[in-house]
Short mmCIF file of C-alpha atoms and ligand atoms in Angstrom, two decimals:
data_model
loop_
_atom_site.label_atom_id
_atom_site.label_comp_id
_atom_site.label_asym_id
_atom_site.label_seq_id
_atom_site.Cartn_x
_atom_site.Cartn_y
_atom_site.Cartn_z
CA MET A 1 -203.81 104.53 22.14
CA LYS A 2 -205.30 107.00 24.27
CA SER A 3 -203.10 108.95 27.01
CA ASP A 4 -205.90 109.83 29.35
CA HIS A 5 -206.72 106.54 31.18
CA SER A 6 -208.65 107.76 33.45
CA CYS A 7 -212.32 106.98 32.52
CA GLU A 8 -211.05 103.03 31.62
CA LEU A 9 -210.52 102.60 35.35
CA ASP A 10 -213.32 103.96 36.78
CA PHE A 11 -215.70 100.34 36.03
CA GLY A 12 -217.89 101.26 39.61
CA PRO A 13 -220.64 99.63 40.59
CA LEU A 14 -222.52 100.28 37.18
CA ALA A 15 -219.97 98.11 35.25
CA ALA A 16 -222.43 95.56 33.51
CA SER A 17 -220.47 92.54 32.18
CA SER A 18 -217.04 90.18 33.61
CA LEU A 19 -213.46 91.98 32.29
CA ARG A 20 -212.28 88.44 30.47
CA PHE A 21 -208.81 87.38 29.84
CA PRO A 22 -207.46 85.96 26.98
CA ALA A 23 -207.56 81.94 27.36
CA ASP A 24 -203.43 81.47 27.82
CA PHE A 25 -203.19 84.25 30.40
CA LEU A 26 -200.99 83.42 33.10
CA TRP A 27 -202.15 83.73 36.50
CA GLY A 28 -199.58 83.22 39.21
CA VAL A 29 -197.64 84.15 42.36
CA SER A 30 -193.82 84.87 43.05
CA THR A 31 -191.78 83.79 45.30
CA ALA A 32 -187.67 83.70 46.17
CA ALA A 33 -185.74 80.87 46.99
CA HIS A 34 -183.93 82.91 50.18
CA GLN A 35 -187.17 84.16 51.32
CA VAL A 36 -188.83 80.66 51.37
CA GLU A 37 -186.78 77.13 51.59
CA GLY A 38 -185.07 78.17 55.14
CA GLY A 39 -181.82 77.05 55.97
CA ASN A 40 -179.52 78.40 53.92
CA ASP A 41 -176.52 79.97 55.21
CA ASN A 42 -173.85 80.04 52.52
CA ASN A 43 -175.25 82.87 50.58
CA GLN A 44 -174.21 86.61 51.45
CA TRP A 45 -178.09 86.84 52.80
CA SER A 46 -176.79 84.73 55.60
CA ALA A 47 -173.57 86.30 56.51
CA TRP A 48 -175.29 89.61 56.75
CA GLU A 49 -178.15 88.19 59.27
CA SER A 50 -175.63 87.15 61.16
CA ALA A 51 -173.87 90.15 61.13
CA GLY A 52 -176.87 91.66 62.89
CA ARG A 53 -178.27 93.75 59.82
CA ILE A 54 -181.77 92.52 59.84
CA LYS A 55 -183.33 95.85 61.18
CA SER A 56 -186.13 93.82 62.88
CA GLY A 57 -183.81 91.70 64.31
CA ASP A 58 -185.93 88.98 62.83
CA ARG A 59 -183.78 85.28 61.88
CA CYS A 60 -184.89 83.76 58.69
CA GLY A 61 -184.93 80.80 60.26
CA ARG A 62 -186.82 77.99 58.04
CA ALA A 63 -188.82 80.42 56.45
CA CYS A 64 -192.10 78.64 54.70
CA ASP A 65 -189.89 75.45 55.15
CA TRP A 66 -189.75 75.35 51.37
CA TRP A 67 -186.37 73.05 51.65
CA SER A 68 -188.85 70.28 53.57
CA ASP A 69 -191.95 70.98 52.22
CA ALA A 70 -192.80 73.35 49.28
CA GLU A 71 -195.54 70.75 48.22
CA ARG A 72 -197.74 72.24 51.75
CA ASP A 73 -197.53 75.61 49.87
CA PHE A 74 -198.14 74.04 46.25
CA ASP A 75 -201.07 72.80 47.24
CA LEU A 76 -202.53 75.89 48.44
CA ALA A 77 -201.68 77.09 45.70
CA ARG A 78 -203.15 74.99 43.37
CA GLU A 79 -206.50 75.31 45.60
CA ILE A 80 -206.48 79.52 45.00
CA GLY A 81 -206.03 77.82 40.87
CA VAL A 82 -202.90 79.90 39.62
CA ASN A 83 -201.53 78.22 36.35
CA SER A 84 -198.05 79.53 37.50
CA LEU A 85 -195.53 80.05 39.95
CA ARG A 86 -192.57 81.96 40.04
CA LEU A 87 -189.76 80.50 41.99
CA SER A 88 -185.78 81.42 42.03
CA VAL A 89 -182.83 78.45 42.79
CA GLU A 90 -180.30 79.28 45.52
CA TRP A 91 -176.83 79.32 43.53
CA SER A 92 -175.25 78.85 47.08
CA ARG A 93 -176.92 75.42 47.54
CA ILE A 94 -176.44 74.29 43.91
CA GLU A 95 -172.96 75.51 43.55
CA PRO A 96 -171.55 75.84 47.17
CA ASP A 97 -167.91 76.17 46.69
CA GLU A 98 -166.84 77.85 43.55
CA GLY A 99 -166.69 74.89 41.02
CA ARG A 100 -168.75 72.13 43.14
CA TRP A 101 -172.06 70.97 42.33
CA ASP A 102 -173.86 69.66 44.78
CA PRO A 103 -176.16 66.62 43.51
CA ALA A 104 -178.72 66.68 46.43
CA ALA A 105 -179.69 69.86 45.81
CA ILE A 106 -180.59 69.51 42.13
CA GLN A 107 -183.06 66.34 43.31
CA ARG A 108 -184.90 68.69 45.78
CA TYR A 109 -185.20 71.11 42.69
CA GLN A 110 -186.32 68.25 40.43
CA GLU A 111 -189.03 67.22 43.53
CA MET A 112 -189.92 70.48 43.59
CA LEU A 113 -190.98 71.23 39.64
CA GLN A 114 -191.99 68.17 39.12
CA ALA A 115 -194.37 68.58 42.29
CA LEU A 116 -195.32 71.64 40.30
CA HIS A 117 -196.37 70.35 37.21
CA ASP A 118 -198.17 67.58 39.32
CA ARG A 119 -200.36 70.03 39.91
CA GLY A 120 -201.03 71.62 36.83
CA ILE A 121 -198.62 74.80 37.29
CA GLN A 122 -196.13 76.10 35.12
CA PRO A 123 -192.63 76.84 36.99
CA MET A 124 -191.11 79.96 35.93
CA ILE A 125 -187.55 79.85 37.12
CA CYS A 126 -185.15 83.07 38.71
CA LEU A 127 -181.81 82.10 38.30
CA HIS A 128 -180.90 84.83 40.92
CA HIS A 129 -183.30 86.74 43.07
CA PHE A 130 -180.80 88.99 45.74
CA THR A 131 -179.00 85.87 46.80
CA HIS A 132 -175.58 84.56 45.75
CA PRO A 133 -173.01 82.80 47.62
CA ILE A 134 -170.31 84.28 49.63
CA TRP A 135 -167.25 82.51 47.85
CA PHE A 136 -169.09 84.86 44.88
CA GLU A 137 -169.53 88.09 46.92
CA ASN A 138 -165.66 87.27 47.89
CA LYS A 139 -164.77 87.76 44.83
CA GLY A 140 -166.18 91.40 44.26
CA GLY A 141 -169.90 90.04 43.55
CA PHE A 142 -171.12 91.06 39.96
CA LEU A 143 -168.17 94.00 40.23
CA GLY A 144 -165.46 90.64 40.51
CA MET A 145 -163.92 90.17 37.00
CA GLU A 146 -165.03 86.88 36.74
CA ALA A 147 -168.52 87.45 37.28
CA SER A 148 -169.95 86.92 33.82
CA ARG A 149 -168.14 83.73 33.03
CA LEU A 150 -168.98 82.49 36.52
CA PHE A 151 -172.96 83.53 36.24
CA GLU A 152 -172.72 81.77 33.02
CA ARG A 153 -171.45 78.57 34.03
CA PHE A 154 -174.14 78.36 36.46
CA THR A 155 -176.97 78.85 34.31
CA ARG A 156 -175.86 76.19 32.60
CA HIS A 157 -175.52 73.69 34.85
CA VAL A 158 -178.89 74.74 35.64
CA LEU A 159 -180.31 74.35 32.42
CA HIS A 160 -178.65 71.06 32.26
CA GLU A 161 -180.23 69.77 35.51
CA LEU A 162 -183.65 71.14 35.27
CA GLY A 163 -184.46 72.25 31.35
CA ASP A 164 -186.74 70.17 30.77
CA PHE A 165 -188.83 71.46 33.45
CA CYS A 166 -189.19 74.82 32.20
CA GLN A 167 -188.99 76.98 29.51
CA HIS A 168 -189.56 80.34 31.44
CA TRP A 169 -186.27 82.00 32.79
CA VAL A 170 -185.69 85.23 34.75
CA THR A 171 -182.17 85.50 35.24
CA PHE A 172 -182.20 88.40 37.68
CA ASN A 173 -184.56 89.55 39.77
CA GLU A 174 -184.34 93.86 40.02
CA PRO A 175 -180.44 94.51 39.30
CA ASN A 176 -182.39 98.45 39.81
CA VAL A 177 -182.75 97.26 43.28
CA TYR A 178 -179.98 95.42 43.99
CA GLY A 179 -177.62 98.05 42.92
CA ALA A 180 -179.75 100.80 44.71
CA LEU A 181 -180.49 99.21 48.33
CA GLY A 182 -177.22 97.58 47.89
CA HIS A 183 -175.09 100.78 47.15
CA VAL A 184 -176.73 103.44 47.54
CA LEU A 185 -179.53 103.03 50.45
CA GLY A 186 -177.23 100.13 52.34
CA GLU A 187 -180.29 98.42 53.21
CA PHE A 188 -178.97 95.26 51.12
CA PRO A 189 -175.30 94.08 51.27
CA PRO A 190 -172.54 95.07 50.90
CA GLY A 191 -174.23 97.84 52.57
CA SER A 192 -172.70 100.55 51.02
CA LYS A 193 -174.03 104.00 50.93
CA GLY A 194 -174.61 106.92 48.98
CA GLN A 195 -172.15 105.13 46.06
CA ILE A 196 -174.33 106.21 42.97
CA LEU A 197 -170.84 105.09 40.34
CA ARG A 198 -170.73 102.04 41.82
CA ALA A 199 -174.85 101.56 41.87
CA ILE A 200 -174.43 101.92 38.08
CA ARG A 201 -171.37 99.98 37.46
CA VAL A 202 -173.35 97.06 39.16
CA VAL A 203 -176.44 97.41 36.60
CA GLY A 204 -174.02 97.07 33.77
CA ALA A 205 -172.38 94.54 34.97
CA MET A 206 -175.54 92.63 35.70
CA ALA A 207 -176.59 92.99 32.37
CA ARG A 208 -173.39 91.77 30.80
CA ALA A 209 -174.09 88.47 33.17
CA HIS A 210 -177.93 88.83 32.08
CA THR A 211 -176.56 88.83 28.21
CA ALA A 212 -174.15 85.57 28.63
CA ALA A 213 -177.07 83.88 30.17
CA TYR A 214 -179.56 84.50 28.02
CA ARG A 215 -177.44 83.60 24.88
CA ALA A 216 -176.43 80.22 27.17
CA ILE A 217 -179.75 79.21 27.75
CA HIS A 218 -181.05 79.62 24.29
CA GLU A 219 -178.23 77.91 22.93
CA LEU A 220 -179.23 74.78 25.48
CA GLN A 221 -183.22 75.60 24.82
CA PRO A 222 -183.33 77.18 21.74
CA GLY A 223 -187.56 77.65 22.86
CA ALA A 224 -186.64 79.00 26.00
CA GLN A 225 -188.47 82.40 26.68
CA VAL A 226 -185.80 84.16 28.55
CA GLY A 227 -185.91 88.17 30.42
CA TRP A 228 -185.09 89.90 33.72
CA ALA A 229 -187.78 90.94 36.30
CA HIS A 230 -187.84 95.36 36.66
CA ASN A 231 -188.66 96.82 39.43
CA TYR A 232 -190.58 100.02 38.47
CA ILE A 233 -191.20 102.98 40.71
CA VAL A 234 -193.57 105.98 39.79
CA PHE A 235 -191.74 109.01 40.99
CA GLN A 236 -193.85 111.66 41.44
CA PRO A 237 -192.87 115.63 41.78
CA ALA A 238 -193.60 117.03 45.39
CA ASN A 239 -194.47 120.06 43.68
CA PRO A 240 -194.82 119.74 40.17
CA ASP A 241 -194.67 123.55 39.71
CA PHE A 242 -191.63 123.40 40.80
CA ALA A 243 -188.68 123.07 38.69
CA PRO A 244 -186.36 121.66 40.59
CA ASP A 245 -188.46 118.55 41.93
CA ARG A 246 -189.19 117.85 38.60
CA TRP A 247 -185.48 117.56 37.64
CA ILE A 248 -184.86 115.21 40.39
CA CYS A 249 -187.71 113.43 40.01
CA GLY A 250 -186.55 112.60 36.44
CA LEU A 251 -183.25 112.40 37.56
CA LEU A 252 -184.00 109.11 39.94
CA ASN A 253 -186.07 108.21 37.29
CA GLU A 254 -183.53 107.92 34.51
CA LEU A 255 -181.25 106.48 37.30
CA PHE A 256 -183.47 103.39 39.27
CA ASN A 257 -186.32 102.91 35.93
CA GLU A 258 -184.27 103.39 33.01
CA SER A 259 -180.56 102.34 33.46
CA PHE A 260 -180.91 98.43 32.77
CA LEU A 261 -184.15 98.99 30.34
CA GLN A 262 -181.85 101.02 28.32
CA LEU A 263 -179.22 98.65 28.40
CA MET A 264 -181.59 96.48 27.20
CA GLU A 265 -183.27 98.68 24.45
CA GLN A 266 -179.82 100.52 23.06
CA GLY A 267 -176.98 98.41 24.46
CA ARG A 268 -176.11 101.53 26.62
CA LEU A 269 -177.53 104.04 29.72
CA GLY A 270 -179.18 107.38 29.07
CA PHE A 271 -176.77 110.57 29.82
CA PRO A 272 -175.59 111.37 32.02
CA PHE A 273 -174.99 107.97 33.76
CA SER A 274 -173.58 106.79 29.83
CA LEU A 275 -170.39 108.36 31.11
CA VAL A 276 -169.86 105.73 33.94
CA GLY A 277 -168.91 102.63 32.97
CA LYS A 278 -168.27 100.58 29.87
CA ARG A 279 -169.88 102.13 26.64
CA ASP A 280 -171.76 99.21 25.02
CA SER A 281 -172.92 96.70 27.25
CA GLY A 282 -173.96 94.27 24.33
CA SER A 283 -177.37 93.80 25.91
CA LYS A 284 -179.09 95.69 22.81
CA GLY A 285 -182.48 93.04 22.36
CA MET A 286 -181.09 90.37 24.69
CA CYS A 287 -184.71 89.58 26.01
CA ASP A 288 -187.53 87.70 24.64
CA PHE A 289 -189.78 88.93 27.23
CA VAL A 290 -190.08 92.21 29.76
CA GLY A 291 -190.59 91.51 33.72
CA LEU A 292 -192.28 93.77 35.74
CA ASN A 293 -192.43 94.29 39.53
CA VAL A 294 -194.34 96.71 40.31
CA TYR A 295 -195.76 98.17 43.21
CA SER A 296 -195.25 101.75 44.49
CA ARG A 297 -195.38 105.38 43.68
CA PHE A 298 -193.40 108.10 45.86
CA HIS A 299 -192.90 111.53 46.04
CA VAL A 300 -189.98 113.29 45.90
CA ALA A 301 -188.77 116.72 46.63
CA PHE A 302 -185.40 118.66 45.89
CA ASP A 303 -183.65 118.86 49.28
CA LEU A 304 -179.88 119.79 49.63
CA ARG A 305 -179.71 118.01 52.79
CA CYS A 306 -180.15 114.32 50.96
CA ALA A 307 -176.72 114.70 49.20
CA SER A 308 -176.79 110.68 49.21
CA THR A 309 -179.48 110.33 46.89
CA LEU A 310 -178.81 113.19 44.38
CA PHE A 311 -180.92 115.33 46.82
CA GLY A 312 -183.49 113.90 46.38
CA ARG A 313 -186.08 113.32 49.07
CA VAL A 314 -188.15 110.73 48.86
CA PHE A 315 -191.78 110.26 50.92
CA VAL A 316 -194.89 108.70 51.16
CA PRO A 317 -197.59 111.37 52.23
CA GLY A 318 -199.40 110.33 54.67
CA HIS A 319 -202.75 110.15 53.30
CA VAL A 320 -202.50 107.97 50.37
CA PRO A 321 -203.38 104.12 50.30
CA GLN A 322 -200.32 102.09 51.79
CA GLY A 323 -199.94 98.85 53.62
CA ASP A 324 -198.35 98.10 57.12
CA SER A 325 -195.19 100.31 57.85
CA GLY A 326 -191.98 98.61 57.79
CA VAL A 327 -189.34 98.98 60.61
CA GLU A 328 -187.80 102.58 60.24
CA GLY A 329 -190.92 104.01 58.25
CA PRO A 330 -193.59 103.41 55.51
CA TYR A 331 -193.43 100.53 52.95
CA GLY A 332 -194.72 103.11 49.96
CA GLU A 333 -197.32 103.93 48.32
CA ALA A 334 -199.82 100.97 47.36
CA TYR A 335 -200.66 102.42 43.75
CA PRO A 336 -201.83 99.47 41.22
CA GLU A 337 -202.20 102.51 38.39
CA ALA A 338 -197.95 101.82 38.49
CA ILE A 339 -199.05 99.10 36.38
CA ARG A 340 -200.13 101.34 33.76
CA VAL A 341 -197.26 104.01 33.78
CA ALA A 342 -194.60 100.66 33.76
CA VAL A 343 -195.76 98.70 31.09
CA ARG A 344 -196.28 101.36 28.77
CA ARG A 345 -192.68 102.23 28.69
CA ALA A 346 -191.93 98.67 28.49
CA ALA A 347 -193.68 98.35 25.43
CA SER A 348 -191.39 100.39 23.72
CA LEU A 349 -188.75 97.40 23.68
CA GLY A 350 -191.61 95.69 22.06
CA LYS A 351 -191.65 92.51 23.70
CA PRO A 352 -194.41 90.53 25.35
CA ILE A 353 -194.14 91.86 28.96
CA TYR A 354 -195.55 89.82 32.30
CA ILE A 355 -196.21 91.55 35.59
CA LEU A 356 -194.09 89.36 37.69
CA GLU A 357 -194.68 91.06 41.13
CA ASN A 358 -197.51 93.02 42.76
CA GLY A 359 -198.34 93.38 45.92
CA VAL A 360 -198.83 95.00 49.47
CA PRO A 361 -197.40 94.56 52.96
CA ASP A 362 -201.02 94.34 54.69
CA ALA A 363 -201.09 91.59 57.88
CA GLN A 364 -204.89 92.39 58.06
CA ASP A 365 -205.93 92.37 54.30
CA ARG A 366 -206.89 96.14 54.25
CA ILE A 367 -206.21 96.75 51.12
CA ARG A 368 -204.96 94.34 49.78
CA PRO A 369 -208.56 92.84 47.87
CA TRP A 370 -208.47 96.44 46.80
CA LEU A 371 -205.24 96.27 45.33
CA ILE A 372 -205.89 92.85 43.17
CA VAL A 373 -209.33 94.37 41.78
CA LYS A 374 -207.58 97.52 40.92
CA ALA A 375 -204.80 95.67 39.04
CA VAL A 376 -206.46 93.41 37.33
CA GLN A 377 -208.69 96.38 35.64
CA GLU A 378 -205.89 97.74 34.78
CA MET A 379 -204.29 94.86 33.07
CA HIS A 380 -207.95 94.48 31.32
CA SER A 381 -207.80 97.73 30.22
CA LEU A 382 -204.08 97.60 28.77
CA ILE A 383 -204.60 94.28 27.17
CA HIS A 384 -208.14 96.02 25.24
CA GLU A 385 -205.80 99.05 24.19
CA GLY A 386 -203.52 96.30 22.30
CA PHE A 387 -200.71 95.85 25.04
CA ASP A 388 -198.94 92.24 24.85
CA LEU A 389 -199.12 91.40 28.15
CA ARG A 390 -199.40 87.98 29.10
CA GLY A 391 -199.27 87.38 32.71
CA TYR A 392 -199.90 88.74 36.36
CA PHE A 393 -197.82 86.86 39.41
CA HIS A 394 -198.99 88.51 42.62
CA TRP A 395 -195.95 88.91 45.39
CA THR A 396 -197.04 86.66 47.12
CA LEU A 397 -198.32 83.13 48.22
CA THR A 398 -197.19 82.90 51.87
CA ASP A 399 -196.19 85.40 53.83
CA ASN A 400 -192.20 85.17 53.58
CA PHE A 401 -188.98 86.24 55.46
CA GLU A 402 -188.95 90.26 53.80
CA TRP A 403 -185.04 90.54 53.59
CA SER A 404 -183.87 93.58 55.69
CA GLU A 405 -187.68 94.18 57.51
CA GLY A 406 -187.52 90.46 58.59
CA TRP A 407 -191.07 89.07 59.30
CA ARG A 408 -192.40 92.81 60.05
CA LEU A 409 -194.08 92.91 56.30
CA ARG A 410 -196.75 90.57 55.38
CA PHE A 411 -197.40 90.11 51.69
CA GLY A 412 -198.87 86.56 51.55
CA LEU A 413 -202.58 85.39 49.93
CA VAL A 414 -201.76 83.01 52.82
CA ALA A 415 -201.09 84.01 56.25
CA LEU A 416 -197.87 82.16 57.98
CA ASP A 417 -196.89 81.80 61.41
CA PRO A 418 -193.12 80.88 61.16
CA ASP A 419 -192.95 79.70 64.45
CA SER A 420 -195.58 77.11 64.22
CA GLN A 421 -195.65 76.64 60.46
CA LEU A 422 -199.14 77.31 60.24
CA ARG A 423 -200.88 78.43 57.05
CA THR A 424 -204.34 80.38 57.09
CA MET A 425 -206.09 81.43 53.68
CA ARG A 426 -206.39 85.24 53.75
CA GLY A 427 -209.63 86.70 52.26
CA SER A 428 -207.50 88.28 49.72
CA GLY A 429 -206.04 84.67 48.63
CA ARG A 430 -209.62 83.20 48.08
CA LEU A 431 -210.59 86.42 46.28
CA TYR A 432 -207.61 86.06 43.70
CA GLY A 433 -208.64 82.44 43.64
CA THR A 434 -211.83 83.39 42.01
CA ILE A 435 -210.69 85.51 39.64
CA VAL A 436 -207.86 83.40 38.59
CA ARG A 437 -210.38 80.19 37.97
CA SER A 438 -212.99 81.97 36.11
CA ASN A 439 -210.44 84.25 34.20
CA GLU A 440 -212.12 87.14 34.90
CA LEU A 441 -213.37 89.86 36.83
CA SER A 442 -216.56 89.93 37.60
CA PRO A 443 -218.77 93.44 38.39
CA GLU A 444 -220.20 91.91 41.47
CA THR A 445 -216.24 92.01 42.98
CA VAL A 446 -215.01 95.79 41.36
CA ALA A 447 -218.41 96.64 43.29
CA ARG A 448 -217.21 95.04 46.79
CA TYR A 449 -214.02 95.75 46.36
CA GLY A 450 -213.04 98.50 44.28
CA SER A 451 -212.37 101.19 46.59
CA PRO A 452 -210.02 101.31 49.10
CA GLU A 453 -212.55 101.80 51.97
CA MET A 454 -214.73 98.95 51.46
CA ASN A 455 -212.50 96.13 51.94
CA VAL A 456 -211.89 94.50 54.80
CA ILE A 457 -212.40 90.62 54.59
CA ARG A 458 -212.88 89.00 57.54
CA GLY A 459 -212.46 84.92 58.00
C1 BGC B 1 -188.68 91.76 45.67
C2 BGC B 1 -188.96 90.65 46.73
C3 BGC B 1 -189.62 91.63 47.59
C4 BGC B 1 -190.88 92.38 47.13
C5 BGC B 1 -191.50 93.19 48.69
C6 BGC B 1 -189.81 92.98 45.28
O1 BGC B 1 -188.67 94.18 44.90
O2 BGC B 1 -188.39 91.00 44.40
O3 BGC B 1 -188.20 89.87 46.86
O4 BGC B 1 -189.91 90.51 49.00
O5 BGC B 1 -190.07 93.41 46.58
O6 BGC B 1 -190.49 94.05 49.26
#
């Protein structure tokens, strides 16, 4: 296996032939219930919004109006040509009060899933994408005593009602982000800051809930493919020759990237985090695939002023390619090469790998075309090197409600005006469509979009 991949990536204008993908490769888009459905007012994120915690001051409101008309966006997904779409189901709709199930919510999800099948699009269902009912949050969320049992019961209900529509299940979206933003950075509910030990406990608790759900899904649907979506960030020492920068990078990598991966790979956390929480999560080997959400690289410097992040100052240098800025600072470096780093790491679990999210906030489509082309190049060379990479899901289909950033960050292949609900296909949506419909990347496309400077697609 090659260790230096730089020559693999630079196809440049001279690349003679198209980069073809396996016939059964999944080309998709990813979405999440709270970000697209609209009208979710019974989960902990709606409470967070009511408490004025959305940094931009925006309201989620109708979001992309999926609860009334997801089919409008499914038509756009068909127009692009994707063969799969990842969506999540909203626990607070399906079980609005503890133990009370809403058949109308299930019926709407059945309609939506049928609508995808009618368009030749295979759904992948995520059971928990950051949101859960307020009653569950009030019981302590995933740190509550009954969390695993309650999540497993919800999972069984969903499988019973929606199992006929789906074979690929994602239990959790990004336990590491959920733990870090909710308990270390304070940007997600419950909003605690600097609580690193608690974040580790949350990740461990989610691994146990994942394991309970994994077993339940297999019991109810023996052929199911069950995984989770893991956010992978590349941490780069600000000064690679300075030992404290390397050390803090390693620690953040261990905490953020490695924690849940190690729970799945070995059933326990690596040192020193193994000292926290239960020794064995019982989760070793409990996945049929690894989903990777890959966006960014962050530079990290050792800094005594940053006690709440283990003395790591995380930053994005001004000169690197990046999308639009968030309310308080850069979203992150747009770093498609992170796909390679993440896939190589995840491969040691010995399971198929899906890129379940990759994208950039970019209202003007300045660098999204380049990002897509680079990501596709990376994946093609990884597959040729023998990595078992089975699909790519772009984040996201239509601009949607970006959590604490509100409507400020636009990740869609389709632009949305949330007030009028008018949609406009971006050039990057058409570009992605060309790739997915032909199942290949042509040398002309690489020549045209392969560098961040050549990228503005207009109209
Ligand atoms: C999350 C999405 C989010 C995206 C862009 C991912 O980590 O799963 O919900 O919208 O990042 O920030």
